[in-house]
């Protein structure tokens, strides 16, 4: 048996990745689940695991080379002497895009497989298309009618990536210049005069991706903000009491408790745990909370999966491991994808409050400031209390103000009554 190793899909926006190094040599034995090679994407540097037990019998994409998502980059066989001559080095895995990660609808449709015909429908020709070409076409908004008019250059007339890109280029040439179609806020940056002493820092893949995603976020999603100040005296007391009973390396943090509160509130208000799509609002079945982590290269958001089903100690353990792996640059594809909501805490950097930009395609992100002190008149006495400013950003296409207010009030209730987090 021969298993194909493919370049994985890391998030819905990643189309290619660079192989930094192979961790195994041809002929070496590999075990399913062990790190096989390291890749660099627009999101992070991470390890890709072996999909099967066996021997690494061929490497098609070497160190330093870039491969598109879904491409076969290596082969694993039962024996180091297995016959692999029938597997073309340039081949793609028919089901690579249909079975990797969260993916899009087009990636998961059976009719997206190479070599299959579209089901016959009235008024439309049959055609064949590769998974990657179908995904590119879907992202570009091409209809099946348009695809049916593209002449495939692949084997047997199949439409491939080059065919779709060529069609899009022709379509683009017939349209007005891009600058004329862009809103003012989306115009390309104007040239800036350089003076002596200025220095241009080349954009890294991550910084370029951050720029593109943040522009996409503010241009596509009508965002609005809600805010509350949460009294945290009980929360801090609860944290300290719990931590007295735990080893130092297992102690919980305010961030852990906020993630837990958000996860429970998302389960109570599933309309916030959602994504806007052309077909309608997609309510996500799992509650996966991303935690924004600052690293040298920029910002990365690893994901605590099924956070609503995890106890505080489990969330704390998951957060510690994710942050450690993020800063070591070894996060896996699964650890970076599938988020349904994000928490961004800048309190440890001395920030009182801030407003965050949505992390698409999520509908909400919670910005957390540092613990502050204030005075209040309580029963005729002036008393000091501690609070944290929470600022919630929401996608108005998915969530209205009243729903957002109820969600944020539930988060505040859980944090001000911390024993509800147990």
PDB file of C-alpha atoms in Angstrom, residues 170-364:
ATOM      1  CA  UNK A 170      -9.329  37.462 -19.386  1.00  0.00           C
ATOM      2  CA  UNK A 171     -12.369  38.457 -17.353  1.00  0.00           C
ATOM      3  CA  UNK A 172     -10.333  40.974 -15.395  1.00  0.00           C
ATOM      4  CA  UNK A 173      -8.970  42.565 -18.574  1.00  0.00           C
ATOM      5  CA  UNK A 174     -12.533  43.293 -19.708  1.00  0.00           C
ATOM      6  CA  UNK A 175     -13.391  45.124 -16.471  1.00  0.00           C
ATOM      7  CA  UNK A 176     -12.606  48.729 -15.458  1.00  0.00           C
ATOM      8  CA  UNK A 177      -9.281  49.292 -13.668  1.00  0.00           C
ATOM      9  CA  UNK A 178      -9.274  47.953 -10.127  1.00  0.00           C
ATOM     10  CA  UNK A 179      -8.623  51.372  -8.604  1.00  0.00           C
ATOM     11  CA  UNK A 180     -11.793  52.705 -10.211  1.00  0.00           C
ATOM     12  CA  UNK A 181     -13.865  49.923  -8.609  1.00  0.00           C
ATOM     13  CA  UNK A 182     -12.421  50.166  -5.106  1.00  0.00           C
ATOM     14  CA  UNK A 183     -14.030  52.237  -2.379  1.00  0.00           C
ATOM     15  CA  UNK A 184     -11.829  55.043  -1.109  1.00  0.00           C
ATOM     16  CA  UNK A 185     -10.831  53.051   1.961  1.00  0.00           C
ATOM     17  CA  UNK A 186      -9.589  50.160  -0.174  1.00  0.00           C
ATOM     18  CA  UNK A 187      -7.250  52.139  -2.429  1.00  0.00           C
ATOM     19  CA  UNK A 188      -3.701  50.828  -2.696  1.00  0.00           C
ATOM     20  CA  UNK A 189      -1.223  52.729  -0.491  1.00  0.00           C
ATOM     21  CA  UNK A 190       0.078  55.871  -2.167  1.00  0.00           C
ATOM     22  CA  UNK A 191       3.818  56.109  -2.844  1.00  0.00           C
ATOM     23  CA  UNK A 192       5.682  57.720   0.031  1.00  0.00           C
ATOM     24  CA  UNK A 193       8.785  59.828  -0.532  1.00  0.00           C
ATOM     25  CA  UNK A 194      11.841  58.308   1.148  1.00  0.00           C
ATOM     26  CA  UNK A 195      14.312  60.488   2.997  1.00  0.00           C
ATOM     27  CA  UNK A 196      17.857  59.842   4.108  1.00  0.00           C
ATOM     28  CA  UNK A 197      17.896  57.477   7.053  1.00  0.00           C
ATOM     29  CA  UNK A 198      14.608  55.794   6.125  1.00  0.00           C
ATOM     30  CA  UNK A 199      14.590  52.026   5.902  1.00  0.00           C
ATOM     31  CA  UNK A 200      12.132  49.721   4.141  1.00  0.00           C
ATOM     32  CA  UNK A 201      11.477  46.502   6.055  1.00  0.00           C
ATOM     33  CA  UNK A 202      10.392  43.782   3.654  1.00  0.00           C
ATOM     34  CA  UNK A 203       7.026  42.231   4.477  1.00  0.00           C
ATOM     35  CA  UNK A 204       7.216  38.714   5.830  1.00  0.00           C
ATOM     36  CA  UNK A 205       4.613  36.183   4.737  1.00  0.00           C
ATOM     37  CA  UNK A 206       2.890  36.563   8.104  1.00  0.00           C
ATOM     38  CA  UNK A 207       2.892  40.381   8.077  1.00  0.00           C
ATOM     39  CA  UNK A 208       1.538  40.442   4.522  1.00  0.00           C
ATOM     40  CA  UNK A 209      -1.178  37.954   5.487  1.00  0.00           C
ATOM     41  CA  UNK A 210      -2.112  40.034   8.558  1.00  0.00           C
ATOM     42  CA  UNK A 211      -2.410  43.143   6.379  1.00  0.00           C
ATOM     43  CA  UNK A 212      -4.582  41.364   3.832  1.00  0.00           C
ATOM     44  CA  UNK A 213      -6.848  39.739   6.434  1.00  0.00           C
ATOM     45  CA  UNK A 214      -7.355  42.933   8.419  1.00  0.00           C
ATOM     46  CA  UNK A 215      -8.240  44.867   5.259  1.00  0.00           C
ATOM     47  CA  UNK A 216     -10.598  42.055   4.293  1.00  0.00           C
ATOM     48  CA  UNK A 217     -12.141  42.195   7.759  1.00  0.00           C
ATOM     49  CA  UNK A 218     -12.932  45.912   7.845  1.00  0.00           C
ATOM     50  CA  UNK A 219     -14.042  46.082   4.206  1.00  0.00           C
ATOM     51  CA  UNK A 220     -16.325  43.031   4.209  1.00  0.00           C
ATOM     52  CA  UNK A 221     -17.846  43.004   7.692  1.00  0.00           C
ATOM     53  CA  UNK A 222     -19.818  45.940   9.148  1.00  0.00           C
ATOM     54  CA  UNK A 223     -18.320  45.930  12.635  1.00  0.00           C
ATOM     55  CA  UNK A 224     -19.699  47.479  15.809  1.00  0.00           C
ATOM     56  CA  UNK A 225     -18.519  47.553  19.400  1.00  0.00           C
ATOM     57  CA  UNK A 226     -20.015  47.016  22.844  1.00  0.00           C
ATOM     58  CA  UNK A 227     -18.284  47.507  26.162  1.00  0.00           C
ATOM     59  CA  UNK A 228     -18.642  46.785  29.875  1.00  0.00           C
ATOM     60  CA  UNK A 229     -16.440  47.110  32.934  1.00  0.00           C
ATOM     61  CA  UNK A 230     -16.404  43.881  34.925  1.00  0.00           C
ATOM     62  CA  UNK A 231     -15.756  43.883  38.678  1.00  0.00           C
ATOM     63  CA  UNK A 232     -13.078  41.244  39.218  1.00  0.00           C
ATOM     64  CA  UNK A 233     -12.445  41.255  43.003  1.00  0.00           C
ATOM     65  CA  UNK A 234     -14.211  37.898  43.407  1.00  0.00           C
ATOM     66  CA  UNK A 235     -12.603  36.562  40.233  1.00  0.00           C
ATOM     67  CA  UNK A 236      -9.091  37.356  41.470  1.00  0.00           C
ATOM     68  CA  UNK A 237      -9.861  35.915  44.904  1.00  0.00           C
ATOM     69  CA  UNK A 238     -11.220  32.747  43.282  1.00  0.00           C
ATOM     70  CA  UNK A 239      -8.118  32.436  41.067  1.00  0.00           C
ATOM     71  CA  UNK A 240      -5.788  32.842  44.041  1.00  0.00           C
ATOM     72  CA  UNK A 241      -7.651  30.230  46.101  1.00  0.00           C
ATOM     73  CA  UNK A 242      -7.585  27.719  43.258  1.00  0.00           C
ATOM     74  CA  UNK A 243      -3.910  28.337  42.551  1.00  0.00           C
ATOM     75  CA  UNK A 244      -3.006  27.697  46.201  1.00  0.00           C
ATOM     76  CA  UNK A 245      -4.142  24.120  45.624  1.00  0.00           C
ATOM     77  CA  UNK A 246      -2.320  23.624  42.317  1.00  0.00           C
ATOM     78  CA  UNK A 247       1.331  23.084  41.399  1.00  0.00           C
ATOM     79  CA  UNK A 248       2.927  26.257  40.021  1.00  0.00           C
ATOM     80  CA  UNK A 249       3.081  24.853  36.490  1.00  0.00           C
ATOM     81  CA  UNK A 250      -0.673  24.116  36.506  1.00  0.00           C
ATOM     82  CA  UNK A 251      -2.001  27.422  37.814  1.00  0.00           C
ATOM     83  CA  UNK A 252      -4.877  29.157  36.044  1.00  0.00           C
ATOM     84  CA  UNK A 253      -4.900  32.743  34.764  1.00  0.00           C
ATOM     85  CA  UNK A 254      -7.499  35.448  34.195  1.00  0.00           C
ATOM     86  CA  UNK A 255      -7.278  34.673  30.490  1.00  0.00           C
ATOM     87  CA  UNK A 256      -8.246  31.054  31.164  1.00  0.00           C
ATOM     88  CA  UNK A 257     -11.302  32.175  33.107  1.00  0.00           C
ATOM     89  CA  UNK A 258     -12.307  34.629  30.391  1.00  0.00           C
ATOM     90  CA  UNK A 259     -12.000  31.893  27.745  1.00  0.00           C
ATOM     91  CA  UNK A 260     -14.171  29.640  29.902  1.00  0.00           C
ATOM     92  CA  UNK A 261     -16.779  32.392  30.411  1.00  0.00           C
ATOM     93  CA  UNK A 262     -16.882  33.157  26.681  1.00  0.00           C
ATOM     94  CA  UNK A 263     -17.237  29.467  25.819  1.00  0.00           C
ATOM     95  CA  UNK A 264     -20.200  29.052  28.179  1.00  0.00           C
ATOM     96  CA  UNK A 265     -21.812  32.253  26.884  1.00  0.00           C
ATOM     97  CA  UNK A 266     -21.347  31.104  23.279  1.00  0.00           C
ATOM     98  CA  UNK A 267     -23.127  27.870  24.120  1.00  0.00           C
ATOM     99  CA  UNK A 268     -25.963  29.895  25.681  1.00  0.00           C
ATOM    100  CA  UNK A 269     -26.101  32.260  22.676  1.00  0.00           C
ATOM    101  CA  UNK A 270     -25.248  30.105  19.624  1.00  0.00           C
ATOM    102  CA  UNK A 271     -26.157  32.947  17.250  1.00  0.00           C
ATOM    103  CA  UNK A 272     -22.864  34.607  18.236  1.00  0.00           C
ATOM    104  CA  UNK A 273     -20.953  31.382  17.591  1.00  0.00           C
ATOM    105  CA  UNK A 274     -21.619  31.811  13.886  1.00  0.00           C
ATOM    106  CA  UNK A 275     -20.284  32.881  10.494  1.00  0.00           C
ATOM    107  CA  UNK A 276     -21.843  34.876   7.658  1.00  0.00           C
ATOM    108  CA  UNK A 277     -22.047  33.014   4.330  1.00  0.00           C
ATOM    109  CA  UNK A 278     -23.789  33.693   1.032  1.00  0.00           C
ATOM    110  CA  UNK A 279     -26.179  30.818   1.768  1.00  0.00           C
ATOM    111  CA  UNK A 280     -27.095  32.244   5.182  1.00  0.00           C
ATOM    112  CA  UNK A 281     -25.785  32.481   8.736  1.00  0.00           C
ATOM    113  CA  UNK A 282     -23.848  29.333   9.619  1.00  0.00           C
ATOM    114  CA  UNK A 283     -24.267  28.351  13.275  1.00  0.00           C
ATOM    115  CA  UNK A 284     -21.154  26.422  14.270  1.00  0.00           C
ATOM    116  CA  UNK A 285     -21.676  23.145  16.077  1.00  0.00           C
ATOM    117  CA  UNK A 286     -18.444  23.376  18.094  1.00  0.00           C
ATOM    118  CA  UNK A 287     -17.277  26.157  20.391  1.00  0.00           C
ATOM    119  CA  UNK A 288     -13.612  26.723  19.507  1.00  0.00           C
ATOM    120  CA  UNK A 289     -12.074  29.785  21.154  1.00  0.00           C
ATOM    121  CA  UNK A 290      -8.937  31.312  19.665  1.00  0.00           C
ATOM    122  CA  UNK A 291      -6.402  33.098  21.872  1.00  0.00           C
ATOM    123  CA  UNK A 292      -4.392  35.887  20.246  1.00  0.00           C
ATOM    124  CA  UNK A 293      -0.668  35.354  20.912  1.00  0.00           C
ATOM    125  CA  UNK A 294       2.046  37.894  20.086  1.00  0.00           C
ATOM    126  CA  UNK A 295       5.216  36.418  18.599  1.00  0.00           C
ATOM    127  CA  UNK A 296       8.263  38.070  17.039  1.00  0.00           C
ATOM    128  CA  UNK A 297       6.854  37.769  13.517  1.00  0.00           C
ATOM    129  CA  UNK A 298       3.439  39.239  14.361  1.00  0.00           C
ATOM    130  CA  UNK A 299       0.173  37.927  15.761  1.00  0.00           C
ATOM    131  CA  UNK A 300      -1.072  34.348  15.698  1.00  0.00           C
ATOM    132  CA  UNK A 301      -4.323  32.825  16.991  1.00  0.00           C
ATOM    133  CA  UNK A 302      -4.094  29.183  18.137  1.00  0.00           C
ATOM    134  CA  UNK A 303      -7.438  27.595  18.982  1.00  0.00           C
ATOM    135  CA  UNK A 304      -8.716  25.853  22.113  1.00  0.00           C
ATOM    136  CA  UNK A 305     -11.068  23.268  20.606  1.00  0.00           C
ATOM    137  CA  UNK A 306     -14.384  22.452  22.334  1.00  0.00           C
ATOM    138  CA  UNK A 307     -13.686  25.037  25.023  1.00  0.00           C
ATOM    139  CA  UNK A 308     -17.250  24.785  26.354  1.00  0.00           C
ATOM    140  CA  UNK A 309     -16.633  21.129  27.244  1.00  0.00           C
ATOM    141  CA  UNK A 310     -13.325  21.738  29.019  1.00  0.00           C
ATOM    142  CA  UNK A 311     -12.888  22.446  32.727  1.00  0.00           C
ATOM    143  CA  UNK A 312     -10.812  25.439  33.820  1.00  0.00           C
ATOM    144  CA  UNK A 313      -7.712  23.319  34.396  1.00  0.00           C
ATOM    145  CA  UNK A 314      -8.088  21.738  30.957  1.00  0.00           C
ATOM    146  CA  UNK A 315      -8.404  25.154  29.322  1.00  0.00           C
ATOM    147  CA  UNK A 316      -5.331  26.349  31.231  1.00  0.00           C
ATOM    148  CA  UNK A 317      -3.333  23.290  30.126  1.00  0.00           C
ATOM    149  CA  UNK A 318      -4.425  23.741  26.500  1.00  0.00           C
ATOM    150  CA  UNK A 319      -3.585  27.461  26.591  1.00  0.00           C
ATOM    151  CA  UNK A 320      -0.104  26.849  28.029  1.00  0.00           C
ATOM    152  CA  UNK A 321       0.712  24.248  25.404  1.00  0.00           C
ATOM    153  CA  UNK A 322      -0.618  26.355  22.521  1.00  0.00           C
ATOM    154  CA  UNK A 323       1.293  29.469  23.611  1.00  0.00           C
ATOM    155  CA  UNK A 324       4.479  27.436  24.056  1.00  0.00           C
ATOM    156  CA  UNK A 325       4.147  25.831  20.629  1.00  0.00           C
ATOM    157  CA  UNK A 326       3.273  29.174  19.029  1.00  0.00           C
ATOM    158  CA  UNK A 327       6.427  30.812  20.335  1.00  0.00           C
ATOM    159  CA  UNK A 328       8.488  27.802  19.296  1.00  0.00           C
ATOM    160  CA  UNK A 329       6.946  27.992  15.828  1.00  0.00           C
ATOM    161  CA  UNK A 330       5.746  24.391  15.798  1.00  0.00           C
ATOM    162  CA  UNK A 331       1.956  24.705  15.837  1.00  0.00           C
ATOM    163  CA  UNK A 332       0.097  22.138  13.747  1.00  0.00           C
ATOM    164  CA  UNK A 333      -2.498  22.961  11.114  1.00  0.00           C
ATOM    165  CA  UNK A 334      -5.288  21.705  13.368  1.00  0.00           C
ATOM    166  CA  UNK A 335      -4.188  24.034  16.189  1.00  0.00           C
ATOM    167  CA  UNK A 336      -4.543  27.094  13.944  1.00  0.00           C
ATOM    168  CA  UNK A 337      -7.865  26.385  12.269  1.00  0.00           C
ATOM    169  CA  UNK A 338     -11.512  26.030  13.179  1.00  0.00           C
ATOM    170  CA  UNK A 339     -11.862  29.000  15.537  1.00  0.00           C
ATOM    171  CA  UNK A 340     -15.391  30.335  16.095  1.00  0.00           C
ATOM    172  CA  UNK A 341     -14.557  33.234  18.463  1.00  0.00           C
ATOM    173  CA  UNK A 342     -11.377  34.997  19.621  1.00  0.00           C
ATOM    174  CA  UNK A 343     -10.119  36.457  22.902  1.00  0.00           C
ATOM    175  CA  UNK A 344      -7.352  39.079  22.734  1.00  0.00           C
ATOM    176  CA  UNK A 345      -5.849  40.108  26.097  1.00  0.00           C
ATOM    177  CA  UNK A 346      -3.392  43.023  26.176  1.00  0.00           C
ATOM    178  CA  UNK A 347      -3.771  43.583  29.910  1.00  0.00           C
ATOM    179  CA  UNK A 348      -0.353  42.111  30.646  1.00  0.00           C
ATOM    180  CA  UNK A 349       1.133  44.890  28.457  1.00  0.00           C
ATOM    181  CA  UNK A 350      -0.449  47.640  30.559  1.00  0.00           C
ATOM    182  CA  UNK A 351      -3.309  48.496  28.171  1.00  0.00           C
ATOM    183  CA  UNK A 352      -6.455  49.775  29.906  1.00  0.00           C
ATOM    184  CA  UNK A 353      -8.812  49.059  27.012  1.00  0.00           C
ATOM    185  CA  UNK A 354      -8.844  48.668  23.235  1.00  0.00           C
ATOM    186  CA  UNK A 355     -11.082  47.645  20.352  1.00  0.00           C
ATOM    187  CA  UNK A 356     -10.060  44.647  18.262  1.00  0.00           C
ATOM    188  CA  UNK A 357     -10.709  43.925  14.580  1.00  0.00           C
ATOM    189  CA  UNK A 358     -12.667  40.794  13.730  1.00  0.00           C
ATOM    190  CA  UNK A 359     -10.697  37.684  12.821  1.00  0.00           C
ATOM    191  CA  UNK A 360     -12.579  36.513   9.689  1.00  0.00           C
ATOM    192  CA  UNK A 361     -14.705  34.496   9.248  1.00  0.00           C
ATOM    193  CA  UNK A 362     -15.608  34.717  12.959  1.00  0.00           C
ATOM    194  CA  UNK A 363     -18.453  37.008  14.059  1.00  0.00           C
ATOM    195  CA  UNK A 364     -16.963  38.103  17.378  1.00  0.00           C
TER     196      UNK A 364
END
